[in-house]
Amino acid sequence: MHKLTKNGKKLTRSTILRCLCVAGSVILTLAALWYLQRLLMPKYQKGVVEGSMIEEYYLSEEPHEVIFLGDCEVYENISTVTLFEEYGISSYIRGSAQQLTWQSYYLLEDTLRYETPKVVVFNVLALKYGEPQSESYNRMTLDGMRWSSSKIASIEASMTEDEHMIDYVFPFLRYHSRWSELTATDFEHVFSKDRVTTNGYYMRADVLPEGAFPDPMPLADYTLPDTSMEYLEMMYELCEENDIELVLIKAPTLYPYWYEQWDDQVDEFADAHGIPYINYIYLRDAMGLDMSEDTYDAGLHLNLSGAEKFASYIGQYLINNYDLTDFRQYADVAGEWEDDILFYDSLRQAQEAELSEYGELRSWGANAIE
Amino acid sequence: MKKKILSIMLGAAVVMTLAACSGDDADTAPVVLSGGETAQTEAAEGGSDTADGTGDTAAADAFVFTYNGIAIPMNAPADAVIEQLGDGYTYFEAPSCAYEGMDKVYTYNSIVVRSYTKDGVDYIAAVELKDDTVATAEGIRIGATEEEVRAAYGEDGNEGTSGIEYTKGDSFISFIFEDGRTIAITYTAIVG
């Protein structure tokens, strides 16, 4: 039996077969390219896991009334599990390495596509950056975002001089040179990734006491850059439009140095907008931080015990000042958190076991980099 | 038919080849993105160090500060320089977020030396002058007036984020003034 084409020619069986073969070849080629792209993209599963954080948010099932935005000063310093266990606060840290202020803004836009939190807590350290800094950090924040106008805008705002939008649209173009350095981890995680955080909190249970820091360098100009302050203003407006309370914080860690002049400018911004700004550097004693045991890297970041103390302290502030739900009373949400807590506890036990056996962590952090 | 399939396969190969040749060079890719980097080989070798005391000399590619007779060229491999400078320093190191680098800070009596790491090799990133016991080769030290700096280095300094900046090759020296006096002098490597 023959079918007729538009110009009256007979569509023979062999013609149909040819078409099918061509279509099949195209599909196979595209599939191969897609697979190669997935294979070649960094997996961020061992050592440097920060590139996995942004995309993990989309897998979180429970609602979040508090969203934290910022860099390592949030994702390493605040235990989301402590916030839930002590106060019933359901929160998520949308943090990433050296997250720039405009990236925080666009991540907030992105978050609002999925839920509207009651409180957004923004850590102010990144306000010191007024320009794109590093492709590696950009990738860790941007590659994990789902495609949306927010992601496109964030890429455009973040690209360094040598970066191109096309490389973000087709990451294969950027990552092709990784073919010679692929590891077993790359093959293992082509289609799925292991979890690396507990609702955005990156755990480190080891201890390295805080030491002395070098004196801060004098700066020619202490004015926080216009660009970052403009995005902070936009963040404030976005929160206002969505009935979200914005809270500005500076994490209690002392390095990188946070200049008093910067602190004053954030204070002025907060006063002018009627929002709180809390510099927790001044509250280290009040929250019971003992930096001889509450940091894992000589004071740059808090470890697990430090993050639990900070969470306990900031959690009290949040429930005292905002109408937050105690989700421990809601079985469905509490059930989701049970899974998170199981993960958290198993991670804690695994890290403690390694510390006990080796005196250091070998499966996390710098020692685990492949 | 076979020709068509072959064409498609060739087309795909061309696309992949083009892709392999496009984008940023692996040589400039950040560590996490690609391990295909090659070590920086154009670090300034320091030029001629003719000064016996402190000061800078005009290296071909970068400023060189000299401390206790030891040349400290910007962007030069740091290990040898630190070794020559001796043990009289306090050391601080801070890994960047996600281990994208390591800031190493060596604090001596009168200067602070900072290094950066590239491909596992440390290079001189900056030298800060801490007090007025050390001076640049042009005789500028902490406390010098703005006029003295301009007389020594010229009127063509750029006002940058680090103060008044004078560039030489892949480095610059910057001066910060307060009430007309120099309060900070820093040599900085421009990292390509």
Coordinates of C-alpha atoms in Angstrom, one line a residue:
Chain A
M1 CA 0.0 0.0 0.0
H2 CA 1.3 3.4 -0.9
K3 CA 0.4 6.8 0.6
L4 CA 0.5 10.0 -1.5
T5 CA 2.6 13.0 -0.7
K6 CA 1.4 16.6 -1.4
N7 CA 2.8 16.6 -4.9
G8 CA 1.2 13.4 -5.7
K9 CA 4.3 11.2 -5.5
K10 CA 3.9 7.8 -3.9
L11 CA 5.4 7.6 -0.4
T12 CA 6.9 4.1 -0.5
R13 CA 7.7 1.9 2.3
S14 CA 11.4 2.5 1.7
T15 CA 10.9 6.2 1.8
I16 CA 9.2 5.9 5.2
L17 CA 12.0 3.7 6.4
R18 CA 14.5 6.3 5.3
C19 CA 12.7 9.1 7.1
L20 CA 12.5 6.9 10.3
C21 CA 16.2 6.2 10.0
V22 CA 17.1 9.9 9.7
A23 CA 14.8 10.8 12.5
G24 CA 16.3 8.0 14.6
S25 CA 19.8 9.2 13.9
V26 CA 19.0 12.7 14.8
I27 CA 17.4 11.6 18.1
L28 CA 20.4 9.3 18.9
T29 CA 22.9 12.1 18.2
L30 CA 21.0 14.6 20.3
A31 CA 20.7 12.0 23.1
A32 CA 24.4 11.3 22.9
L33 CA 25.2 15.0 23.1
W34 CA 22.8 15.4 26.1
Y35 CA 24.4 12.5 27.8
L36 CA 27.9 13.9 27.1
Q37 CA 26.8 17.2 28.6
R38 CA 25.5 15.6 31.7
L39 CA 28.7 13.5 32.0
L40 CA 31.0 16.4 31.5
M41 CA 29.4 18.9 33.9
P42 CA 31.0 19.1 37.3
K43 CA 29.0 17.0 39.8
Y44 CA 30.0 18.8 43.0
Q45 CA 29.6 15.6 45.0
K46 CA 32.9 15.2 46.8
G47 CA 35.1 17.9 48.4
V48 CA 33.7 20.9 46.6
V49 CA 30.0 20.2 47.1
E50 CA 28.8 23.9 47.0
G51 CA 27.8 23.6 43.4
S52 CA 25.1 21.2 44.3
M53 CA 23.3 23.4 46.8
I54 CA 21.2 25.6 44.7
E55 CA 19.5 22.7 42.8
E56 CA 18.8 20.8 46.0
Y57 CA 16.2 23.3 47.0
Y58 CA 13.8 22.1 44.3
L59 CA 13.7 18.7 45.9
S60 CA 12.6 20.0 49.2
E61 CA 9.0 19.0 49.9
E62 CA 8.0 21.0 52.9
P63 CA 7.0 24.7 53.0
H64 CA 9.6 27.2 54.3
E65 CA 8.5 30.2 56.3
V66 CA 12.1 31.5 56.6
I67 CA 14.5 31.7 53.7
F68 CA 18.1 32.5 54.2
L69 CA 20.1 34.1 51.4
G70 CA 23.8 34.6 51.1
D71 CA 27.2 33.0 50.9
C72 CA 29.1 30.5 53.2
E73 CA 28.3 32.8 56.1
V74 CA 24.8 31.3 56.0
Y75 CA 25.1 27.9 54.6
E76 CA 27.9 26.8 56.9
N77 CA 26.8 28.8 60.0
I78 CA 23.1 28.1 60.6
S79 CA 21.7 24.7 61.4
T80 CA 18.2 24.4 59.9
V81 CA 17.5 21.3 61.9
T82 CA 18.1 23.2 65.2
L83 CA 15.7 25.8 64.0
F84 CA 13.1 23.1 63.5
E85 CA 13.8 21.1 66.6
E86 CA 13.9 24.0 69.0
Y87 CA 11.3 26.3 67.5
G88 CA 9.4 24.4 64.8
I89 CA 10.7 26.9 62.2
S90 CA 10.7 25.4 58.8
S91 CA 13.5 27.1 56.9
Y92 CA 15.7 26.7 53.9
I93 CA 19.1 28.2 53.2
R94 CA 19.4 29.2 49.6
G95 CA 23.1 29.8 49.9
S96 CA 26.0 29.3 47.6
A97 CA 29.7 30.0 47.5
Q98 CA 30.5 33.7 47.2
Q99 CA 26.8 34.4 46.4
L100 CA 26.7 38.0 45.1
T101 CA 23.9 40.3 46.1
W102 CA 22.3 40.3 42.7
Q103 CA 22.4 36.5 42.7
S104 CA 20.6 36.5 46.1
Y105 CA 18.0 38.8 44.6
Y106 CA 17.4 36.6 41.7
L107 CA 17.3 33.5 43.9
L108 CA 14.6 35.2 45.9
E109 CA 12.7 35.9 42.7
D110 CA 13.2 32.2 41.8
T111 CA 12.0 31.1 45.3
L112 CA 8.9 33.1 45.0
R113 CA 7.9 30.9 42.0
Y114 CA 7.5 28.1 44.4
E115 CA 6.5 29.6 47.7
T116 CA 6.2 32.8 49.6
P117 CA 8.1 32.8 52.9
K118 CA 7.2 35.0 55.8
V119 CA 10.7 36.1 56.5
V120 CA 13.8 36.5 54.3
V121 CA 17.2 36.7 56.1
F122 CA 20.0 38.2 54.0
N123 CA 23.6 38.1 55.1
V124 CA 25.3 41.3 54.2
L125 CA 28.9 40.3 53.6
A126 CA 28.5 40.1 49.8
L127 CA 27.5 43.8 49.7
K128 CA 31.2 44.6 49.4
Y129 CA 31.2 43.2 45.9
G130 CA 30.0 45.5 43.2
E131 CA 31.2 43.5 40.2
P132 CA 31.2 39.9 39.0
Q133 CA 34.0 38.1 40.6
S134 CA 34.6 34.5 39.5
E135 CA 33.3 32.1 36.9
S136 CA 33.7 29.2 39.2
Y137 CA 31.5 30.7 41.8
N138 CA 29.1 31.9 39.2
R139 CA 28.7 28.4 38.0
M140 CA 28.1 27.0 41.5
T141 CA 25.2 29.4 41.9
L142 CA 23.8 29.6 38.4
D143 CA 24.1 26.2 36.9
G144 CA 21.8 24.7 39.6
M145 CA 19.0 27.2 39.1
R146 CA 16.0 26.1 37.0
W147 CA 15.6 28.0 33.8
S148 CA 13.4 31.1 34.2
S149 CA 13.7 34.8 33.5
S150 CA 15.3 35.1 36.9
K151 CA 18.1 32.7 36.0
I152 CA 18.7 34.6 32.7
A153 CA 18.8 37.9 34.5
S154 CA 21.2 36.5 37.1
I155 CA 23.5 35.1 34.5
E156 CA 23.5 38.4 32.7
A157 CA 24.3 40.3 35.9
S158 CA 27.0 37.8 37.0
M159 CA 29.0 37.0 33.9
T160 CA 32.7 38.0 34.0
E161 CA 34.4 39.4 31.0
D162 CA 35.2 36.1 29.4
E163 CA 31.9 34.4 30.0
H164 CA 29.1 33.9 27.5
M165 CA 25.4 33.3 27.8
I166 CA 25.6 30.5 25.2
D167 CA 27.9 28.6 27.5
Y168 CA 25.2 28.6 30.2
V169 CA 22.5 27.6 27.8
F170 CA 24.7 24.8 26.4
P171 CA 27.1 23.9 29.3
F172 CA 28.7 21.3 27.0
L173 CA 30.4 24.2 25.2
R174 CA 32.1 25.2 28.5
Y175 CA 32.8 21.8 30.0
H176 CA 34.0 19.8 27.1
S177 CA 37.6 20.1 28.3
R178 CA 36.8 18.1 31.3
W179 CA 36.7 14.9 29.2
S180 CA 40.3 14.1 30.3
E181 CA 39.7 14.5 34.0
L182 CA 36.5 12.6 34.5
T183 CA 36.3 10.5 37.6
A184 CA 34.2 7.6 38.8
T185 CA 32.0 10.2 40.5
D186 CA 31.2 11.8 37.2
F187 CA 29.9 8.5 35.8
E188 CA 28.1 7.6 39.0
H189 CA 26.1 10.9 39.1
V190 CA 25.2 11.5 35.5
F191 CA 21.5 11.2 36.2
S192 CA 21.2 11.7 39.9
K193 CA 23.1 13.3 42.8
D194 CA 23.5 12.6 46.4
R195 CA 22.2 15.0 48.9
V196 CA 24.9 17.3 50.3
T197 CA 22.9 19.6 52.7
T198 CA 20.1 19.6 55.2
N199 CA 17.8 22.2 53.8
G200 CA 20.8 24.2 52.6
Y201 CA 22.9 23.7 55.7
Y202 CA 26.4 22.3 55.0
M203 CA 27.6 20.4 58.0
R204 CA 31.2 20.2 59.2
A205 CA 31.7 18.5 62.6
D206 CA 35.5 18.9 62.8
V207 CA 37.3 21.5 65.0
L208 CA 40.1 23.9 64.3
P209 CA 40.2 26.7 66.9
E210 CA 40.1 30.3 65.8
G211 CA 43.5 31.9 65.5
A212 CA 44.7 35.5 65.0
F213 CA 43.7 37.2 61.8
P214 CA 45.9 39.6 59.9
D215 CA 45.2 43.3 60.4
P216 CA 42.6 44.6 57.9
M217 CA 44.0 46.6 55.0
P218 CA 43.0 50.2 54.8
L219 CA 40.7 51.0 51.9
A220 CA 40.7 54.0 49.7
D221 CA 36.9 54.1 49.7
Y222 CA 34.7 52.5 52.2
T223 CA 31.5 53.2 50.3
L224 CA 29.6 50.0 49.6
P225 CA 29.2 49.6 45.8
D226 CA 26.2 51.2 44.2
T227 CA 25.3 48.0 42.3
S228 CA 25.1 45.8 45.4
M229 CA 23.2 48.4 47.3
E230 CA 20.7 48.8 44.4
Y231 CA 20.1 45.1 44.5
L232 CA 19.6 45.3 48.2
E233 CA 17.0 48.0 47.6
M234 CA 15.3 45.7 45.0
M235 CA 15.3 42.9 47.4
Y236 CA 13.6 45.1 50.0
E237 CA 11.0 46.1 47.4
L238 CA 10.4 42.6 46.3
C239 CA 9.8 41.6 49.9
E240 CA 7.5 44.5 50.4
E241 CA 5.4 43.6 47.3
N242 CA 5.1 40.0 48.7
D243 CA 4.4 40.9 52.3
I244 CA 7.7 39.3 53.4
E245 CA 9.7 40.6 56.3
L246 CA 13.3 41.3 55.4
V247 CA 16.0 40.8 58.0
L248 CA 19.6 41.8 57.5
I249 CA 22.3 40.0 59.4
K250 CA 26.1 39.8 59.6
A251 CA 27.2 36.3 60.6
P252 CA 29.4 36.1 63.8
T253 CA 32.6 35.2 62.0
L254 CA 35.4 37.8 61.9
Y255 CA 37.2 37.0 58.6
P256 CA 36.9 38.1 55.8
Y257 CA 37.0 41.5 57.6
W258 CA 33.8 43.4 57.9
Y259 CA 34.7 47.1 58.2
E260 CA 32.9 49.4 60.7
Q261 CA 32.2 51.8 57.9
W262 CA 30.4 49.1 56.0
D263 CA 28.4 48.2 59.1
D264 CA 27.4 51.9 59.5
Q265 CA 26.1 52.0 55.9
V266 CA 24.0 48.8 56.4
D267 CA 22.7 50.3 59.6
E268 CA 21.6 53.4 57.8
F269 CA 19.9 51.4 55.1
A270 CA 18.1 49.3 57.7
D271 CA 17.0 52.4 59.6
A272 CA 15.8 54.2 56.5
H273 CA 13.7 51.2 55.5
G274 CA 12.4 50.3 58.9
I275 CA 13.9 46.8 58.9
P276 CA 16.2 45.1 61.4
Y277 CA 20.0 44.7 60.9
I278 CA 21.7 42.5 63.4
N279 CA 25.5 42.2 63.4
Y280 CA 26.1 38.9 65.3
I281 CA 29.8 39.6 65.6
Y282 CA 28.9 41.7 68.6
L283 CA 26.7 38.8 70.0
R284 CA 29.2 36.0 70.0
D285 CA 29.4 35.8 73.7
A286 CA 25.6 36.2 74.1
M287 CA 25.0 33.2 71.9
G288 CA 27.6 31.2 73.8
L289 CA 30.1 30.8 70.9
D290 CA 33.4 29.4 72.0
M291 CA 35.6 29.8 69.0
S292 CA 38.1 27.4 70.4
E293 CA 35.7 24.6 69.6
D294 CA 32.9 26.1 67.5
T295 CA 34.8 26.5 64.2
Y296 CA 36.3 23.9 61.9
D297 CA 38.7 26.2 59.9
A298 CA 40.3 28.5 62.4
G299 CA 37.4 30.9 62.6
L300 CA 36.3 31.5 59.0
H301 CA 33.2 29.4 59.4
L302 CA 31.3 27.7 62.3
N303 CA 31.3 24.0 62.7
L304 CA 28.3 21.9 63.7
S305 CA 28.3 22.9 67.3
G306 CA 28.7 26.6 66.4
A307 CA 26.0 26.4 63.7
E308 CA 23.6 24.9 66.3
K309 CA 24.4 27.7 68.8
F310 CA 23.9 30.4 66.1
A311 CA 20.6 28.8 64.9
S312 CA 19.4 28.5 68.5
Y313 CA 20.1 32.2 69.0
I314 CA 18.7 33.6 65.8
G315 CA 15.7 31.2 66.0
Q316 CA 14.7 32.8 69.3
Y317 CA 14.9 36.2 67.6
L318 CA 12.7 35.0 64.8
I319 CA 10.0 33.5 66.9
N320 CA 10.0 36.5 69.2
N321 CA 9.5 39.0 66.3
Y322 CA 7.6 37.2 63.6
D323 CA 4.4 35.2 63.4
L324 CA 6.0 31.9 62.5
T325 CA 4.2 28.6 62.6
D326 CA 5.4 25.8 64.9
F327 CA 5.5 23.1 62.3
R328 CA 6.3 20.5 64.9
Q329 CA 2.5 20.5 65.4
Y330 CA 1.7 19.7 61.8
A331 CA 2.1 16.0 61.1
D332 CA 2.6 16.3 57.3
V333 CA 5.4 18.9 57.6
A334 CA 6.9 17.3 60.7
G335 CA 7.0 14.1 58.7
E336 CA 9.0 15.7 56.0
W337 CA 11.4 17.1 58.6
E338 CA 11.8 13.7 60.1
D339 CA 13.5 12.6 56.9
D340 CA 15.7 15.7 57.0
I341 CA 16.6 15.1 60.6
L342 CA 17.5 11.4 59.8
F343 CA 19.8 12.6 57.1
Y344 CA 21.3 15.2 59.4
D345 CA 21.9 12.7 62.2
S346 CA 23.4 10.1 59.9
L347 CA 25.7 12.7 58.5
R348 CA 26.7 13.8 62.0
Q349 CA 27.4 10.2 63.0
A350 CA 29.4 9.5 59.9
Q351 CA 31.6 12.6 60.4
E352 CA 32.1 11.8 64.1
A353 CA 33.1 8.3 63.2
E354 CA 35.7 9.6 60.8
L355 CA 37.0 12.1 63.3
S356 CA 37.2 9.3 65.9
E357 CA 39.1 7.0 63.5
Y358 CA 41.4 9.4 61.7
G359 CA 41.4 12.6 63.7
E360 CA 40.2 14.5 60.7
L361 CA 37.5 14.4 58.0
R362 CA 38.5 12.5 54.9
S363 CA 35.2 12.2 53.1
W364 CA 34.3 15.9 53.3
G365 CA 36.1 19.1 52.6
A366 CA 39.5 19.6 51.2
N367 CA 40.6 16.0 51.9
A368 CA 37.9 14.7 49.7
I369 CA 38.6 16.7 46.6
E370 CA 39.2 14.3 43.7
Chain B
M1 CA 20.4 6.4 2.5
K2 CA 23.8 5.5 3.9
K3 CA 25.1 8.8 2.7
K4 CA 22.5 10.7 4.6
I5 CA 23.1 8.9 7.8
L6 CA 26.8 9.5 7.3
S7 CA 26.1 13.2 6.7
I8 CA 24.2 13.4 9.9
M9 CA 27.0 11.6 11.8
L10 CA 29.6 13.9 10.3
G11 CA 27.4 16.9 11.1
A12 CA 27.3 15.8 14.7
A13 CA 31.0 15.3 14.7
V14 CA 31.5 18.8 13.3
V15 CA 29.3 20.3 15.9
M16 CA 31.2 18.5 18.6
T17 CA 34.5 19.5 17.1
L18 CA 33.4 23.1 16.9
A19 CA 32.2 22.9 20.4
A20 CA 35.5 21.5 21.5
C21 CA 37.2 24.5 20.0
S22 CA 34.8 27.1 21.2
G23 CA 34.2 28.6 24.6
D24 CA 37.0 29.6 26.9
D25 CA 40.4 28.1 26.7
A26 CA 41.0 25.5 29.2
D27 CA 44.1 27.3 30.1
T28 CA 42.1 30.1 31.7
A29 CA 39.4 27.9 33.1
P30 CA 38.9 28.0 36.9
V31 CA 40.1 24.9 38.7
V32 CA 36.7 23.5 39.5
L33 CA 35.5 23.9 35.9
S34 CA 38.5 22.4 34.2
G35 CA 41.7 20.9 35.3
G36 CA 43.1 21.6 31.9
E37 CA 45.0 24.7 33.1
T38 CA 48.6 25.1 32.6
A39 CA 50.8 26.7 35.1
Q40 CA 51.4 30.4 34.8
T41 CA 54.8 30.7 33.2
E42 CA 55.0 34.4 32.7
A43 CA 55.4 35.4 36.2
A44 CA 57.8 38.2 36.6
E45 CA 61.2 37.0 37.4
G46 CA 61.9 40.1 39.5
G47 CA 64.1 42.1 37.2
S48 CA 67.4 43.4 38.6
D49 CA 67.5 43.9 42.3
T50 CA 70.1 46.5 42.7
A51 CA 69.0 48.0 46.0
D52 CA 70.7 46.9 49.1
G53 CA 68.0 48.2 51.4
T54 CA 64.3 48.6 50.8
G55 CA 62.6 50.0 47.7
D56 CA 61.2 48.9 44.4
T57 CA 63.0 48.5 41.2
A58 CA 61.6 48.7 37.7
A59 CA 61.2 45.1 36.7
A60 CA 60.4 44.5 33.1
D61 CA 56.9 43.2 33.8
A62 CA 56.1 44.2 37.3
F63 CA 56.9 46.3 40.3
V64 CA 59.4 44.7 42.6
F65 CA 59.6 45.7 46.3
T66 CA 62.9 45.0 48.1
Y67 CA 62.9 44.2 51.8
N68 CA 66.1 43.6 53.7
G69 CA 67.9 43.2 50.3
I70 CA 65.4 40.5 49.1
A71 CA 63.5 41.3 46.0
I72 CA 59.8 40.6 46.1
P73 CA 58.5 40.7 42.5
M74 CA 54.7 40.7 42.0
N75 CA 53.4 37.5 40.4
A76 CA 56.7 35.7 41.1
P77 CA 56.6 32.2 42.6
A78 CA 56.3 32.8 46.3
D79 CA 58.1 29.9 47.9
A80 CA 61.6 31.0 47.0
V81 CA 60.9 34.6 48.1
I82 CA 59.4 33.6 51.4
E83 CA 62.4 31.3 52.1
Q84 CA 64.8 34.1 51.4
L85 CA 63.0 36.4 53.7
G86 CA 63.6 34.1 56.6
D87 CA 61.5 32.9 59.5
G88 CA 60.6 36.2 61.1
Y89 CA 57.0 36.2 60.2
T90 CA 53.6 35.1 61.4
Y91 CA 51.6 33.1 59.0
F92 CA 47.9 33.0 58.3
E93 CA 46.0 31.1 55.6
A94 CA 42.4 31.2 54.7
P95 CA 40.8 28.9 52.1
S96 CA 38.3 30.6 49.9
C97 CA 34.7 29.4 49.8
A98 CA 34.6 26.0 48.1
Y99 CA 38.4 25.8 48.1
E100 CA 38.6 28.0 45.0
G101 CA 41.9 29.4 46.3
M102 CA 43.9 29.9 49.4
D103 CA 44.8 33.4 50.7
K104 CA 48.2 33.1 52.5
V105 CA 49.4 36.0 54.5
Y106 CA 53.0 36.4 55.9
T107 CA 53.3 39.3 58.3
Y108 CA 56.8 40.6 58.9
N109 CA 57.9 43.5 61.1
S110 CA 57.4 46.1 58.5
I111 CA 55.6 44.5 55.6
V112 CA 52.8 42.0 54.9
V113 CA 53.2 39.7 52.0
R114 CA 50.2 38.0 50.5
S115 CA 50.2 35.2 48.0
Y116 CA 47.7 33.5 45.7
T117 CA 47.6 29.9 44.5
K118 CA 47.4 28.9 40.9
D119 CA 47.7 25.3 39.7
G120 CA 49.2 24.4 43.0
V121 CA 51.9 27.0 42.9
D122 CA 51.9 30.1 45.2
Y123 CA 52.6 33.5 43.6
I124 CA 53.2 36.9 45.2
A125 CA 49.9 38.7 45.2
A126 CA 50.6 41.8 47.2
V127 CA 53.0 43.5 49.5
E128 CA 51.7 46.1 52.1
L129 CA 54.1 48.5 53.8
K130 CA 53.1 48.6 57.5
D131 CA 55.2 51.4 58.8
D132 CA 57.7 54.2 57.9
T133 CA 60.8 52.1 58.4
V134 CA 60.5 50.9 54.9
A135 CA 60.2 52.9 51.7
T136 CA 59.8 52.4 48.0
A137 CA 62.8 52.8 45.7
E138 CA 61.5 56.3 45.0
G139 CA 61.8 57.1 48.7
I140 CA 58.1 57.1 49.5
R141 CA 57.1 55.8 52.9
I142 CA 54.1 55.9 55.1
G143 CA 53.5 59.5 56.1
A144 CA 54.7 61.0 52.8
T145 CA 52.6 63.8 51.5
E146 CA 50.4 63.4 48.4
E147 CA 52.6 66.0 46.7
E148 CA 55.7 63.9 47.4
V149 CA 54.1 60.8 46.0
R150 CA 53.0 62.6 42.8
A151 CA 56.4 64.1 42.5
A152 CA 58.0 60.7 42.7
Y153 CA 55.5 58.7 40.7
G154 CA 54.0 61.3 38.4
E155 CA 50.7 63.0 38.0
D156 CA 49.2 60.3 35.9
G157 CA 48.1 58.0 38.7
N158 CA 44.6 56.5 38.4
E159 CA 42.1 56.8 41.2
G160 CA 41.2 53.2 41.7
T161 CA 39.5 51.2 44.5
S162 CA 42.9 50.8 46.1
G163 CA 43.7 54.6 46.1
I164 CA 45.9 56.4 43.6
E165 CA 47.3 53.6 41.4
Y166 CA 50.4 53.5 39.2
T167 CA 50.6 50.5 36.9
K168 CA 53.7 48.7 35.7
G169 CA 53.2 45.6 33.6
D170 CA 51.1 43.1 35.5
S171 CA 51.3 45.0 38.8
F172 CA 50.4 48.3 40.3
I173 CA 51.4 50.3 43.4
S174 CA 48.7 52.2 45.2
F175 CA 48.7 54.9 47.8
I176 CA 45.9 55.8 50.2
F177 CA 45.9 59.3 51.7
E178 CA 44.3 60.7 54.7
D179 CA 44.5 64.4 55.5
G180 CA 47.1 64.7 52.7
R181 CA 49.4 62.1 54.1
T182 CA 50.1 58.5 52.9
I183 CA 48.5 56.0 55.3
A184 CA 48.9 52.9 53.1
I185 CA 51.2 51.7 50.4
T186 CA 50.5 48.5 48.6
Y187 CA 52.1 46.6 45.7
T188 CA 49.5 44.4 44.0
A189 CA 49.9 41.7 41.3
I190 CA 47.4 41.9 38.4
V191 CA 46.4 38.3 38.1
G192 CA 45.5 37.4 34.5

